[in-house]
Amino acid sequence: MRSYLSNYCEQLIPFTYVSFDIFDTLMFRTVSDFRMIHQMVANLYEEQYGISLPLYPKQRMDAELKARNVLGRNEVNMDMIFEYLSDYSEEEKSRLRFLEEKCEIDNCVGNPLMIEVWKWCRDNGKKIVIITDMYLPRRVLNTILAKIGVDYDYLYISGEEGVTKRTSELFAVVLRKLNIKPTQLIHIGDDLNNDINMPQIKGIASLLRLSNEANVLPYIKIKQCDISLGKDHLFSMLSRYCSNREFLNSEQRIGYAILGPLIVDFCQWLHAIRKENNLHKLFFVAREGFFIKKVYEKMYPQEAHDLMYIRLNKNVLRLPLLSMHNACEYFMKAKVGRLTYDWKLIFDLLYISDYESAKHFVVLRTGFDRFHETVTLKDLESGKYNKILVSLFEYQREMIEEQSALLDEYLMSLGLFEGSVGLVNNSINGNGQSMLTDYLLSKGKECDILGLQFIKTSKCEKLLKGKCRAWLTESSVSEFSKTRFHSNCLLLEHLMFEPNGTSIRLYRHENKIEVLCEASRTEQKDWGKIANIQKYALEFVSDYTNHVGISLDMAGFHGYFNMLCHPLYDDAVLLGHLNDDDMDGDKTISNIRFPFRFKYLFSKDIPFDITWHEGYFTLKNVSWWGISLYLYSAKLQFYKQMVKSHIKRIIFSK
């Protein structure tokens, strides 16, 4: 036991009886204001019974005030409070009361320091007394205490006794019923009046409870006037988590306070869209779908059998697409993004390992032998090399047919054709979904796929003909925020990756279709860090789900966005140095080998290899104001471009 905790407990040695307050002493609510519980009740009532009760939180408080004003009563209980909810039927009141009691139980977390004090008391033979000013019934308080692992010898509740700690009279009741002297009892609580001054009036010693203060910026910022229940709930949970730990490292902070809330926020939207569209299954696309699926099935375990992880990307689709009539067109769609290509890269994209044999095959059929030359994207798109490409497709015909057959079997085994399905991915333009749909249609296979992603472009909407939904695109988040999120999607992807390289092709293993993954290079160094971040993020998911998982209402996004724009230095060190395996060479997210130039703060000539600009600036010790200048400059450029694009659309529409 830590020395200060030992010193604290030594003060309890002279006393036979040790009494504890409950709320904000032995445990905390996961909301910053107890009245938020009433808003939760209204939300849950609408969710369960389909009836909106916008006035309920105020009506609930009004009923309590009326009950407290009853002549001759100093304290109230739940029966009295709900008696004054005159606008509701007995059935409605019963439902509301059940939900309130459930919310109180679900939204409590133990205070580890005070639970240690309670354990010391038990180990040292002290009699445990619980004294609380509370309207909740004994059975609810017993459930809460059992949940945090605390038992007791005596429990005194103001709602049962009709008097309160606030007037000191509840302490008098305790002394009388226990038949003890005041000097035999010490009381511990959080309220200076109710728990410290009032017991002393009755001659009872008192101590303020122990509690760590939050010691880390959680990136979630709430204005005093902000009444968003989701933000309040999230902020309070993060504060409780931080205050219960002496030191919060970057992996814990990013996982619990950033990644966890962000993906919970996304998955709550995802769940609503699934219900709205009656989707039979959800397919989470590798590699970022690995973590999203983990979060979703933790939040909605009843849907676990309808959740599939699918390894599907350009590499896996490329050869099957070449079995279609317009093979050259689909080769261009499934290529990698480059302005120039050498023939070795083109061979590699077609999984041709014997370069010389392939070259000889092409020479015999086309006469083309200039394989030492570089090929431009413009020439490829113009069809200049289609004849050579067709020859290479013919060279790989056997492998193309094999991969096509394996893909058909792979998709069938996962149940892709069993009703409407959602394809969850981090796509922006919808190319993968479009290629998959075209391929299936060419095979005469019925499919009903709805893309479910973070953000989408107008190109995506047009390409998929409305068969996609996007969380941020449909939200009220500013267009600039969406753009910053988009530009840093590589960082988010790395936080969600599975410990495998990118998918390459399909193969059969013991009569089952498997996906061969590339052996990771530099990314492998980060797997331990990513695993820890994901572990702490899943801790948040468990905590949030177990404490009435109401909608975060974009609070998770705003926390992530704040971290993107103004990261703590330690967090920038961890995230900025994450490795990215790339066909153009391996790099880090915020490549600091480039010397800082002041012009970068005006969004000018920033090297392409610096993916996360704000992380780079932080690592280069640019001040908060310097980064704010960069963001202001970036925002100006963004809106100037929006105006130009709008003017062009007006001109060309005429």
XYZ file of C-alpha atoms in Angstrom:
654
model
C 0.000 0.000 0.000
C 1.329 3.455 -0.935
C 2.714 5.511 1.941
C 0.117 8.312 1.764
C -2.653 5.718 1.763
C -1.065 4.088 4.820
C -0.863 7.458 6.560
C -4.511 8.084 5.755
C -5.607 4.733 7.190
C -3.559 5.260 10.354
C -6.007 8.032 11.256
C -8.744 5.388 11.464
C -6.986 3.178 14.037
C -8.598 4.700 17.190
C -12.143 4.103 15.948
C -14.295 0.976 16.194
C -16.757 2.147 13.538
C -15.824 3.704 10.176
C -18.641 5.147 8.102
C -18.525 5.986 4.405
C -20.596 8.172 2.149
C -21.430 6.411 -1.168
C -21.774 8.878 -4.052
C -18.513 10.666 -4.941
C -16.771 8.817 -2.112
C -16.871 5.043 -2.545
C -18.001 5.451 -6.137
C -18.564 7.997 -8.881
C -21.314 8.422 -11.420
C -20.114 8.427 -15.016
C -21.862 11.733 -15.652
C -20.702 15.071 -14.310
C -24.192 16.069 -13.100
C -26.690 13.637 -11.550
C -29.498 15.325 -13.499
C -28.023 13.831 -16.662
C -29.399 10.511 -15.391
C -32.903 11.862 -16.010
C -31.955 12.748 -19.607
C -30.593 9.208 -20.028
C -33.919 7.835 -18.833
C -35.764 9.885 -21.460
C -33.381 8.680 -24.182
C -33.715 5.038 -23.166
C -37.486 5.322 -22.887
C -37.692 6.563 -26.469
C -35.330 3.817 -27.629
C -37.282 1.038 -25.895
C -40.864 2.252 -26.282
C -40.696 4.559 -29.292
C -42.139 7.521 -27.370
C -40.229 10.809 -27.074
C -40.317 12.484 -23.647
C -38.511 15.819 -24.143
C -40.050 17.329 -20.995
C -39.310 14.394 -18.705
C -35.975 15.591 -17.214
C -37.581 18.841 -16.021
C -40.748 17.068 -14.888
C -38.668 14.578 -12.893
C -36.828 17.380 -11.065
C -40.070 19.290 -10.490
C -41.614 16.164 -8.938
C -38.675 15.816 -6.566
C -38.912 19.476 -5.522
C -42.640 19.100 -4.850
C -42.008 15.997 -2.755
C -39.346 17.810 -0.720
C -41.783 20.632 -0.008
C -44.278 18.294 1.643
C -44.894 19.641 5.118
C -43.099 17.781 7.881
C -40.659 15.830 5.733
C -36.925 16.545 5.631
C -36.115 13.888 3.093
C -37.878 12.018 0.297
C -37.687 8.616 -1.377
C -38.491 7.290 -4.838
C -42.087 6.442 -3.937
C -42.770 10.047 -2.941
C -41.005 11.513 -5.978
C -42.860 9.387 -8.516
C -46.158 10.086 -6.785
C -45.819 13.658 -8.059
C -45.203 12.698 -11.710
C -48.869 13.452 -12.366
C -48.572 13.641 -16.167
C -47.814 9.937 -16.451
C -49.845 6.751 -16.026
C -48.910 4.170 -13.420
C -47.453 1.938 -16.147
C -45.357 4.796 -17.521
C -44.143 5.717 -14.044
C -43.177 2.116 -13.400
C -41.173 2.007 -16.621
C -39.488 5.329 -15.886
C -38.596 4.332 -12.353
C -37.130 1.027 -13.533
C -34.994 2.853 -16.117
C -33.783 5.419 -13.562
C -32.749 2.704 -11.130
C -31.039 0.817 -13.952
C -29.171 3.957 -15.054
C -28.013 4.634 -11.495
C -26.656 1.095 -11.219
C -25.094 1.035 -14.684
C -23.499 4.453 -14.355
C -21.423 3.882 -11.245
C -17.713 3.176 -11.063
C -15.719 2.521 -7.928
C -13.215 4.978 -6.478
C -10.145 2.711 -6.229
C -8.478 4.724 -3.461
C -11.494 4.625 -1.165
C -12.081 0.959 -1.896
C -8.500 0.393 -0.701
C -9.404 2.268 2.500
C -12.520 0.099 2.885
C -10.351 -3.041 2.458
C -7.972 -1.795 5.138
C -10.928 -1.333 7.477
C -12.151 -4.855 6.802
C -8.671 -6.313 7.294
C -8.314 -4.452 10.606
C -11.646 -5.499 12.103
C -13.464 -2.191 11.792
C -17.253 -2.115 11.698
C -18.329 -0.712 8.321
C -21.199 1.776 8.301
C -22.661 3.330 5.153
C -24.442 6.690 5.605
C -25.983 8.353 2.564
C -28.372 11.158 1.720
C -30.248 9.405 -1.047
C -33.778 8.820 -2.341
C -32.853 5.510 -4.037
C -34.191 2.392 -2.283
C -32.008 0.001 -0.280
C -32.092 -2.745 -2.940
C -30.612 -0.347 -5.551
C -27.884 0.854 -3.183
C -27.086 -2.759 -2.299
C -26.698 -3.549 -6.007
C -24.404 -0.545 -6.516
C -22.228 -1.488 -3.529
C -22.053 -5.101 -4.712
C -21.049 -3.908 -8.170
C -18.037 -2.016 -6.790
C -17.189 -4.887 -4.437
C -18.080 -3.256 -1.105
C -20.022 -4.855 1.748
C -21.010 -3.354 5.093
C -22.322 -4.016 8.577
C -24.877 -1.188 8.718
C -26.565 0.964 6.061
C -28.460 4.166 6.884
C -30.388 5.941 4.110
C -31.936 9.377 4.469
C -34.897 8.308 2.324
C -35.732 5.610 4.880
C -35.021 7.623 8.012
C -36.714 10.841 6.912
C -33.737 12.982 8.012
C -30.481 13.926 6.309
C -26.766 14.337 6.844
C -27.298 17.862 5.563
C -28.985 18.819 8.862
C -26.777 16.476 10.954
C -29.894 14.601 12.140
C -29.056 11.412 10.218
C -25.840 11.146 12.264
C -27.906 11.397 15.438
C -30.071 8.518 14.191
C -26.959 6.414 13.518
C -25.547 7.016 17.027
C -28.873 6.179 18.620
C -29.522 2.997 16.612
C -25.973 1.708 17.032
C -26.057 2.711 20.706
C -22.499 4.026 20.547
C -20.619 7.139 21.637
C -19.620 9.715 19.001
C -15.947 9.071 19.765
C -16.286 5.483 18.537
C -17.183 6.582 14.981
C -15.351 8.427 12.193
C -17.119 9.432 8.974
C -15.517 9.767 5.496
C -17.115 11.691 2.639
C -16.680 14.339 -0.060
C -19.057 17.166 0.931
C -17.593 19.803 3.272
C -20.951 20.508 4.882
C -22.758 17.169 4.847
C -19.774 14.871 5.451
C -17.263 17.007 7.347
C -18.981 19.782 9.327
C -22.285 18.076 10.196
C -20.824 14.940 11.847
C -18.486 17.139 13.891
C -21.542 18.986 15.249
C -22.571 15.632 16.730
C -19.064 15.004 18.093
C -18.121 12.577 15.313
C -14.665 12.812 13.729
C -14.608 13.217 9.926
C -12.208 12.938 6.975
C -12.375 14.057 3.359
C -12.293 11.122 0.953
C -9.242 10.381 -1.183
C -9.393 10.835 -4.942
C -6.791 11.433 -7.607
C -7.251 14.482 -9.780
C -7.306 13.994 -13.538
C -3.708 14.360 -14.712
C -3.985 14.389 -18.485
C -5.649 16.377 -21.249
C -8.198 13.973 -22.749
C -8.711 16.145 -25.874
C -12.458 16.234 -25.142
C -13.474 19.823 -24.471
C -16.912 20.846 -23.263
C -18.232 24.376 -22.883
C -20.203 25.199 -19.767
C -23.316 25.762 -21.880
C -22.941 22.446 -23.709
C -25.888 20.229 -22.773
C -24.978 17.300 -25.016
C -25.497 14.198 -22.923
C -23.083 12.230 -25.083
C -20.267 14.723 -24.558
C -20.956 15.010 -20.848
C -20.961 11.246 -20.428
C -17.778 10.804 -22.455
C -15.928 13.625 -20.687
C -16.855 12.301 -17.245
C -15.792 8.749 -18.084
C -12.433 9.915 -19.412
C -11.891 12.071 -16.333
C -12.701 9.137 -14.023
C -10.327 6.899 -15.949
C -7.512 9.438 -15.819
C -8.013 10.233 -12.128
C -7.808 6.562 -11.186
C -4.284 6.215 -12.606
C -1.118 7.825 -11.300
C 0.376 7.971 -14.788
C -1.288 7.715 -18.168
C 1.128 6.937 -21.007
C 0.534 7.707 -24.667
C -0.686 4.228 -25.548
C -3.311 4.380 -22.780
C -4.326 7.941 -23.588
C -4.621 7.426 -27.358
C -6.427 4.123 -26.922
C -8.847 5.019 -24.125
C -9.416 8.724 -24.778
C -9.085 8.924 -28.579
C -9.446 5.712 -30.592
C -12.041 4.069 -28.342
C -14.492 7.028 -28.303
C -14.007 7.638 -32.042
C -14.854 4.077 -33.088
C -17.690 3.792 -30.548
C -19.135 6.967 -32.088
C -18.800 5.474 -35.581
C -20.221 2.093 -34.547
C -23.269 3.709 -32.948
C -23.991 5.316 -36.324
C -23.230 2.019 -38.052
C -25.698 0.168 -35.839
C -28.429 2.725 -36.560
C -27.830 2.469 -40.322
C -27.935 -1.321 -40.162
C -31.331 -1.224 -38.459
C -32.636 1.471 -40.798
C -31.681 -0.534 -43.912
C -32.433 -3.982 -42.472
C -28.979 -5.296 -43.427
C -28.624 -9.059 -43.074
C -24.860 -9.023 -42.462
C -22.017 -6.571 -41.982
C -18.728 -7.218 -43.758
C -15.705 -5.448 -42.222
C -13.036 -4.967 -44.872
C -9.376 -5.634 -44.063
C -7.217 -4.184 -42.736
C -8.835 -1.314 -40.856
C -12.030 -3.344 -40.479
C -10.148 -5.610 -38.068
C -10.525 -3.220 -35.128
C -13.890 -1.763 -36.143
C -15.355 -5.287 -36.073
C -13.888 -5.892 -32.597
C -15.540 -2.747 -31.289
C -18.885 -3.390 -32.968
C -19.216 -6.958 -31.707
C -18.272 -5.805 -28.189
C -20.989 -3.168 -28.299
C -23.604 -5.405 -29.933
C -22.722 -9.010 -29.019
C -26.196 -10.191 -30.027
C -25.213 -9.513 -33.654
C -21.888 -11.372 -33.551
C -23.010 -14.184 -35.869
C -23.883 -11.604 -38.566
C -20.455 -9.935 -38.572
C -17.816 -11.038 -41.076
C -14.196 -10.028 -41.594
C -13.349 -9.969 -45.281
C -9.911 -9.514 -46.824
C -10.728 -7.692 -50.015
C -8.665 -5.043 -51.788
C -7.319 -4.141 -55.237
C -4.740 -6.906 -55.036
C -7.319 -9.617 -54.379
C -9.734 -8.243 -56.999
C -7.228 -7.422 -59.738
C -6.832 -10.825 -61.408
C -10.512 -11.849 -61.104
C -11.446 -8.530 -62.748
C -9.279 -9.466 -65.723
C -11.618 -12.372 -66.463
C -14.180 -9.782 -67.621
C -14.513 -8.586 -71.230
C -13.101 -5.067 -70.718
C -9.985 -6.315 -68.913
C -7.758 -3.327 -69.711
C -10.281 -0.897 -68.215
C -10.429 -2.879 -64.986
C -6.662 -3.284 -64.840
C -6.467 0.515 -64.793
C -9.076 0.691 -62.028
C -7.186 -1.846 -59.916
C -3.709 -0.437 -60.489
C -1.696 1.408 -57.832
C -1.664 5.203 -57.885
C 1.464 6.278 -59.784
C 2.308 8.849 -62.467
C 4.921 6.556 -64.022
C 5.368 2.782 -64.114
C 8.172 0.473 -65.067
C 7.408 -2.927 -66.591
C 8.667 -4.756 -63.523
C 5.909 -3.089 -61.467
C 3.292 -4.022 -64.086
C 4.532 -7.637 -64.017
C 4.342 -7.601 -60.214
C 0.764 -6.288 -60.307
C -0.113 -9.320 -62.445
C 1.813 -11.692 -60.139
C 4.215 -12.598 -62.926
C 7.363 -13.963 -61.321
C 9.244 -15.153 -64.434
C 9.898 -11.801 -66.075
C 11.978 -13.159 -68.949
C 9.406 -15.759 -69.930
C 6.653 -13.123 -69.911
C 8.744 -10.744 -72.001
C 9.445 -13.480 -74.544
C 5.718 -14.305 -74.707
C 4.861 -10.652 -75.471
C 7.646 -10.255 -78.053
C 6.419 -13.285 -80.004
C 2.833 -12.001 -80.112
C 3.275 -8.236 -80.469
C 6.895 -7.533 -81.378
C 7.139 -5.142 -78.426
C 10.508 -5.416 -76.643
C 11.072 -2.011 -75.031
C 10.675 -3.265 -71.471
C 13.462 -0.991 -70.258
C 11.315 2.082 -70.942
C 9.167 3.887 -68.382
C 5.421 3.963 -68.997
C 3.405 7.063 -68.104
C -0.037 6.984 -66.543
C -1.315 9.149 -69.392
C -0.197 6.609 -71.990
C -1.702 3.738 -70.045
C -5.030 5.563 -69.744
C -5.026 6.412 -73.461
C -4.820 2.711 -74.354
C -1.377 2.980 -75.967
C -0.205 -0.239 -74.282
C -3.463 -2.200 -74.346
C -2.122 -4.699 -76.879
C 0.837 -5.525 -74.609
C -1.408 -5.693 -71.553
C -3.789 -8.102 -73.298
C -0.812 -10.348 -74.129
C 0.249 -10.322 -70.485
C -3.306 -11.169 -69.440
C -3.210 -14.112 -71.812
C 0.128 -15.183 -70.338
C -1.512 -15.214 -66.891
C -4.821 -16.701 -68.106
C -4.575 -19.811 -65.933
C -3.893 -17.803 -62.774
C -6.652 -15.301 -63.637
C -9.211 -18.102 -63.958
C -7.951 -19.742 -60.763
C -8.202 -16.484 -58.761
C -11.648 -15.802 -60.199
C -12.918 -19.233 -59.125
C -11.359 -18.852 -55.683
C -12.935 -15.405 -55.232
C -16.378 -16.763 -56.118
C -15.991 -19.532 -53.558
C -14.553 -17.168 -50.929
C -17.452 -14.719 -51.208
C -19.993 -17.536 -51.187
C -18.462 -19.076 -48.043
C -18.797 -15.754 -46.197
C -22.464 -15.355 -47.108
C -22.148 -12.234 -49.247
C -25.241 -13.159 -51.263
C -27.554 -13.812 -48.307
C -29.748 -10.717 -48.486
C -28.747 -7.064 -48.130
C -25.282 -6.576 -46.658
C -23.201 -3.657 -45.430
C -19.581 -3.291 -46.544
C -17.741 -1.429 -43.753
C -14.495 0.174 -44.896
C -12.407 3.332 -44.910
C -13.004 4.003 -48.591
C -13.387 7.560 -49.825
C -14.199 7.132 -53.509
C -15.926 3.738 -53.417
C -13.648 2.130 -56.029
C -13.384 -1.243 -54.278
C -17.132 -1.616 -53.854
C -17.712 -0.544 -57.458
C -15.235 -3.095 -58.816
C -16.672 -5.873 -56.649
C -20.225 -5.084 -57.770
C -19.213 -4.987 -61.447
C -17.403 -8.304 -61.103
C -20.381 -10.020 -59.464
C -22.791 -8.663 -62.071
C -20.537 -9.982 -64.843
C -20.846 -13.419 -63.225
C -24.629 -13.122 -63.066
C -24.597 -13.103 -59.256
C -27.271 -11.221 -57.342
C -25.851 -8.899 -54.694
C -27.246 -6.048 -52.611
C -24.308 -4.172 -51.101
C -24.482 -0.924 -49.157
C -21.122 0.742 -48.538
C -20.670 2.020 -44.976
C -17.726 4.326 -44.506
C -16.373 7.309 -42.611
C -16.544 9.820 -45.434
C -17.367 9.889 -49.145
C -16.829 12.183 -52.113
C -19.328 13.232 -54.761
C -17.414 10.911 -57.088
C -18.161 8.035 -54.722
C -21.864 8.920 -54.636
C -22.004 8.987 -58.429
C -19.973 5.808 -58.899
C -22.008 3.753 -56.426
C -25.333 5.281 -57.504
C -26.308 6.025 -53.930
C -25.416 2.564 -52.589
C -23.259 3.947 -49.800
C -23.632 5.897 -46.564
C -20.899 7.923 -44.859
C -20.815 8.914 -41.196
C -18.989 12.248 -41.398
C -20.480 13.249 -44.745
C -23.973 12.958 -43.239
C -22.991 14.746 -40.021
C -23.013 18.452 -39.163
C -19.201 18.485 -38.883
C -17.639 21.356 -40.859
C -16.366 20.701 -44.373
C -12.871 21.725 -43.284
C -12.927 19.181 -40.441
C -13.973 16.475 -42.886
C -11.084 17.420 -45.151
C -8.554 17.249 -42.310
C -9.931 13.857 -41.309
C -9.620 12.672 -44.924
C -6.047 13.925 -45.280
C -5.007 12.010 -42.144
C -6.900 8.784 -42.835
C -3.587 6.873 -43.131
C -2.891 7.573 -39.453
C -6.294 6.257 -38.392
C -5.913 3.176 -40.578
C -2.681 2.240 -38.827
C -4.367 2.461 -35.420
C -7.005 -0.044 -36.603
C -4.810 -2.506 -38.516
C -4.548 -6.214 -37.806
C -1.039 -7.662 -37.219
C -0.772 -8.796 -40.852
C 0.430 -7.186 -44.024
C -1.852 -6.218 -46.889
C -3.800 -8.952 -48.689
C -2.195 -10.251 -51.882
C -4.134 -13.156 -53.393
C -6.331 -16.153 -52.614
C -5.270 -19.775 -52.190
C -6.800 -23.051 -51.070
C -5.735 -24.642 -47.792
C -7.333 -27.861 -46.502
C -10.417 -27.332 -48.673
C -10.867 -23.768 -47.405
C -10.182 -20.495 -49.194
C -7.533 -18.423 -47.446
C -5.986 -15.041 -48.219
C -2.232 -14.716 -48.522
C -0.973 -11.568 -46.802
C 2.218 -9.711 -47.528
C 5.022 -10.088 -44.992
C 5.155 -6.731 -43.229
C 8.377 -4.823 -43.279
C 8.782 -1.757 -41.071
C 5.143 -1.848 -39.887
C 5.954 -4.997 -37.938
C 7.946 -2.873 -35.490
C 4.744 -1.105 -34.436
C 2.505 -4.103 -33.771
C 3.216 -4.100 -30.024
C 2.279 -0.414 -29.735
C -0.820 -0.805 -31.907
C -1.926 -3.862 -29.892
C -1.667 -1.846 -26.664
C -3.556 1.121 -28.113
C -6.305 -1.218 -29.295
C -6.361 -2.959 -25.901
C -6.957 0.324 -24.056
C -9.511 1.382 -26.670
C -11.432 -1.844 -26.015
C -11.299 -1.040 -22.270
C -13.123 2.174 -23.097
C -15.637 0.260 -25.221
C -16.352 -2.089 -22.300
C -16.693 0.778 -19.826
C -18.908 2.806 -22.112
C -21.123 -0.114 -23.093
C -21.517 -1.212 -19.472
C -22.543 2.285 -18.396
C -25.574 2.817 -20.645
C -24.024 3.377 -24.062
C -26.064 6.372 -25.166
C -25.132 8.150 -28.378
C -21.886 10.100 -28.268
C -23.324 12.482 -30.860
C -19.957 13.181 -32.578
C -18.085 13.711 -29.280
C -15.719 10.865 -30.232
C -14.935 12.547 -33.539
C -14.255 15.926 -31.925
C -11.819 14.357 -29.460
C -9.932 12.685 -32.309
C -9.979 15.894 -34.344
C -8.579 17.910 -31.411
C -5.757 15.388 -31.117
C -5.030 15.636 -34.868
C -4.807 19.430 -34.710
C -2.968 19.896 -31.396
C -1.383 16.634 -30.223
C 0.523 16.369 -26.968
C 4.233 16.002 -27.677
C 4.412 12.432 -26.321
C 1.452 11.424 -28.480
C 3.053 12.989 -31.563
C 6.226 11.008 -30.832
C 4.300 7.741 -30.769
C 1.985 8.386 -33.718
C 4.342 10.430 -35.865
C 6.926 7.642 -35.854
C 4.517 4.886 -36.906
C 5.859 3.136 -39.984
C 4.042 2.802 -43.290
C 4.956 0.055 -45.752
C 4.530 1.468 -49.240
C 5.319 0.390 -52.804
C 7.291 3.607 -53.202
C 9.358 2.803 -50.128
C 8.789 2.670 -46.395
C 8.242 5.910 -44.487
C 6.866 7.249 -41.203
C 3.617 9.138 -40.669
C 5.368 12.416 -39.784
C 8.773 12.192 -41.397
C 11.025 14.468 -39.335
C 14.121 14.039 -41.516
C 12.944 17.124 -43.396
C 14.191 20.344 -41.748
C 11.440 22.718 -40.646
C 10.740 25.718 -42.883
C 8.649 28.687 -41.729
C 6.756 28.682 -45.048
C 5.229 25.312 -44.075
C 3.024 27.181 -41.612
C 1.378 28.821 -44.630
C 0.744 25.420 -46.272
C 3.478 26.034 -48.817
C 5.693 23.303 -50.309
C 5.274 20.832 -47.440
C 7.105 17.635 -48.493
C 4.740 14.909 -49.685
C 6.291 12.371 -47.290
C 5.041 14.348 -44.279
C 1.574 12.814 -43.977
C 0.460 14.263 -40.639
C 1.465 17.920 -40.714
C 0.423 18.882 -37.190
C 2.303 15.885 -35.766
C 5.415 16.973 -37.695
C 5.124 20.537 -36.366
C 4.735 19.267 -32.807
C 7.828 17.065 -33.161
C 9.711 20.100 -34.475
C 8.653 22.003 -31.311
C 6.467 24.483 -33.178
C 4.326 26.340 -30.634
C 0.582 25.919 -30.214
C 0.158 29.330 -31.833
C 2.350 28.324 -34.767
C 0.222 25.248 -35.436
C -2.911 27.394 -35.099
C -1.447 29.719 -37.763
C -0.962 26.709 -40.050
C -4.555 25.547 -39.470
C -5.873 29.048 -40.148
C -3.872 29.207 -43.391
C -5.043 25.737 -44.420
C -8.639 26.708 -43.699
C -8.351 29.860 -45.821
C -6.944 27.881 -48.742
C -9.661 25.273 -48.365
C -12.506 27.784 -48.508
C -10.902 29.692 -51.399
C -10.807 26.440 -53.342
C -14.439 25.743 -52.454
C -15.473 29.167 -53.797
C -13.509 28.626 -57.035
C -15.081 25.207 -57.548
C -18.539 26.644 -56.913
C -17.988 29.442 -59.453
C -16.780 26.906 -62.052
C -19.887 24.782 -61.540
C -22.105 27.851 -62.049
C -20.266 28.860 -65.228
C -20.262 25.411 -66.822
C -23.859 24.708 -65.808
C -24.873 27.641 -68.013
